[in-house]
Short mmCIF file of C-alpha atoms in Angstrom, two decimals:
data_model
loop_
_atom_site.label_atom_id
_atom_site.label_comp_id
_atom_site.label_asym_id
_atom_site.label_seq_id
_atom_site.Cartn_x
_atom_site.Cartn_y
_atom_site.Cartn_z
CA UNK A 1 0.03 -0.03 -0.03
CA UNK A 2 2.88 2.53 0.87
CA UNK A 3 4.66 2.37 -2.38
CA UNK A 4 1.78 3.01 -4.21
CA UNK A 5 0.96 6.04 -1.97
CA UNK A 6 4.21 7.40 -3.62
CA UNK A 7 3.45 7.03 -6.98
CA UNK A 8 1.08 9.75 -6.92
CA UNK A 9 3.66 12.19 -5.74
CA UNK A 10 5.72 14.01 -8.31
CA UNK A 11 9.62 13.14 -8.14
CA UNK A 12 10.39 16.37 -6.51
CA UNK A 13 8.52 15.70 -3.81
CA UNK A 14 9.41 11.87 -3.30
CA UNK A 15 12.99 13.84 -3.08
CA UNK A 16 12.19 16.22 -0.56
CA UNK A 17 10.41 13.44 1.69
CA UNK A 18 13.19 11.15 1.31
CA UNK A 19 15.73 13.98 2.19
CA UNK A 20 13.39 15.06 5.43
CA UNK A 21 13.41 11.41 6.43
CA UNK A 22 17.09 10.83 6.30
CA UNK A 23 17.83 14.29 7.91
CA UNK A 24 15.38 13.03 10.99
CA UNK A 25 17.27 9.59 10.69
CA UNK A 26 20.78 11.53 11.76
CA UNK A 27 19.13 13.27 14.57
CA UNK A 28 17.05 9.77 15.81
CA UNK A 29 20.77 8.00 15.73
CA UNK A 30 22.57 10.97 17.27
CA UNK A 31 19.89 10.68 20.00
CA UNK A 32 20.15 7.57 20.26
CA UNK A 33 24.02 7.59 20.77
CA UNK A 34 23.39 10.36 23.62
CA UNK A 35 20.94 8.39 25.39
CA UNK A 36 23.17 4.96 25.11
CA UNK A 37 26.44 7.42 26.59
CA UNK A 38 24.23 8.25 29.35
CA UNK A 39 23.10 5.26 30.19
CA UNK A 40 26.55 3.85 30.09
CA UNK A 41 27.63 6.31 32.22
CA UNK A 42 25.07 6.17 35.10
CA UNK A 43 25.50 2.32 35.13
CA UNK A 44 29.44 2.98 35.47
CA UNK A 45 29.01 5.78 38.26
CA UNK A 46 26.46 3.23 40.08
CA UNK A 47 29.21 0.25 39.78
CA UNK A 48 31.95 2.57 41.19
CA UNK A 49 30.05 3.98 43.66
CA UNK A 50 28.99 0.28 44.92
CA UNK A 51 32.21 -1.28 44.78
CA UNK A 52 33.82 2.10 46.84
CA UNK A 53 30.80 0.97 49.51
CA UNK A 54 32.27 -2.51 49.71
CA UNK A 55 35.90 -1.09 50.14
CA UNK A 56 35.19 1.59 52.49
CA UNK A 57 32.44 -0.42 54.72
CA UNK A 58 35.04 -3.45 54.75
CA UNK A 59 37.95 -1.08 55.91
CA UNK A 60 36.38 1.87 57.70
CA UNK A 61 34.03 2.60 60.51
CA UNK A 62 30.83 3.91 59.06
CA UNK A 63 30.95 7.43 60.08
CA UNK A 64 34.64 7.87 58.75
CA UNK A 65 33.49 6.46 55.35
CA UNK A 66 30.66 9.08 55.17
CA UNK A 67 32.68 11.57 56.28
CA UNK A 68 35.32 10.45 53.08
CA UNK A 69 32.14 9.76 50.85
CA UNK A 70 31.45 13.77 51.68
CA UNK A 71 34.58 15.18 51.18
CA UNK A 72 34.89 13.55 47.82
CA UNK A 73 31.82 15.25 46.53
CA UNK A 74 29.49 12.57 47.02
CA UNK A 75 26.01 13.42 47.87
CA UNK A 76 25.09 10.41 50.24
CA UNK A 77 24.24 9.75 53.67
CA UNK A 78 26.21 6.49 53.53
CA UNK A 79 27.52 4.44 50.88
CA UNK A 80 26.73 1.24 52.57
CA UNK A 81 22.83 2.10 51.40
CA UNK A 82 23.76 1.73 47.92
CA UNK A 83 23.97 -2.38 48.33
CA UNK A 84 20.04 -2.21 47.82
CA UNK A 85 20.60 -1.36 44.63
CA UNK A 86 22.19 -4.62 43.99
CA UNK A 87 18.87 -6.84 44.75
CA UNK A 88 15.68 -5.02 43.70
CA UNK A 89 12.50 -4.97 45.62
CA UNK A 90 10.19 -8.12 45.26
CA UNK A 91 7.30 -6.59 46.75
CA UNK A 92 5.47 -3.49 47.33
CA UNK A 93 6.35 -3.27 50.79
CA UNK A 94 9.85 -3.68 50.22
CA UNK A 95 9.68 -1.00 47.57
CA UNK A 96 7.72 1.16 50.37
CA UNK A 97 10.45 0.19 53.15
CA UNK A 98 13.60 1.83 50.86
CA UNK A 99 11.53 5.05 51.34
CA UNK A 100 12.62 6.07 47.89
CA UNK A 101 9.52 7.39 46.20
CA UNK A 102 7.73 10.51 46.64
CA UNK A 103 5.09 10.21 49.18
CA UNK A 104 2.53 11.82 47.03
CA UNK A 105 3.01 8.91 44.58
CA UNK A 106 2.91 6.14 46.90
CA UNK A 107 -0.56 7.69 47.81
CA UNK A 108 -1.78 7.58 43.90
CA UNK A 109 -0.09 3.97 43.78
CA UNK A 110 -2.06 3.12 46.79
CA UNK A 111 -5.43 4.60 45.52
CA UNK A 112 -5.25 3.08 41.91
CA UNK A 113 -7.40 0.84 41.32
CA UNK A 114 -4.82 -1.71 39.71
CA UNK A 115 -3.12 -1.49 43.24
CA UNK A 116 -6.05 -2.58 45.31
CA UNK A 117 -6.32 -5.87 46.29
CA UNK A 118 -9.23 -8.02 44.54
#
């Protein structure tokens, strides 16, 4: 069906749409690359922080590890809390216990029809 649609167009119009689609494809590919680089960077950062948490937890008292993390510019209370990233919650109770969701989001989730137990 689609190729027959183009048969109604002039050659010039088909060339213009082809050029516009190619330009858009370049933009999509650039954005895809940027998103992938950002995701890779976040993954590397999380892995690095988890490794650092393991090292600091095993070698320093928690308060000293926290002070060192803050002095390095890390905005965390305690790097050992990052261990929760390794094992995702398996229930809503576990997720809510992590206290990572916005309170208004929690209210909306708990009030939703999909969440209510049958």
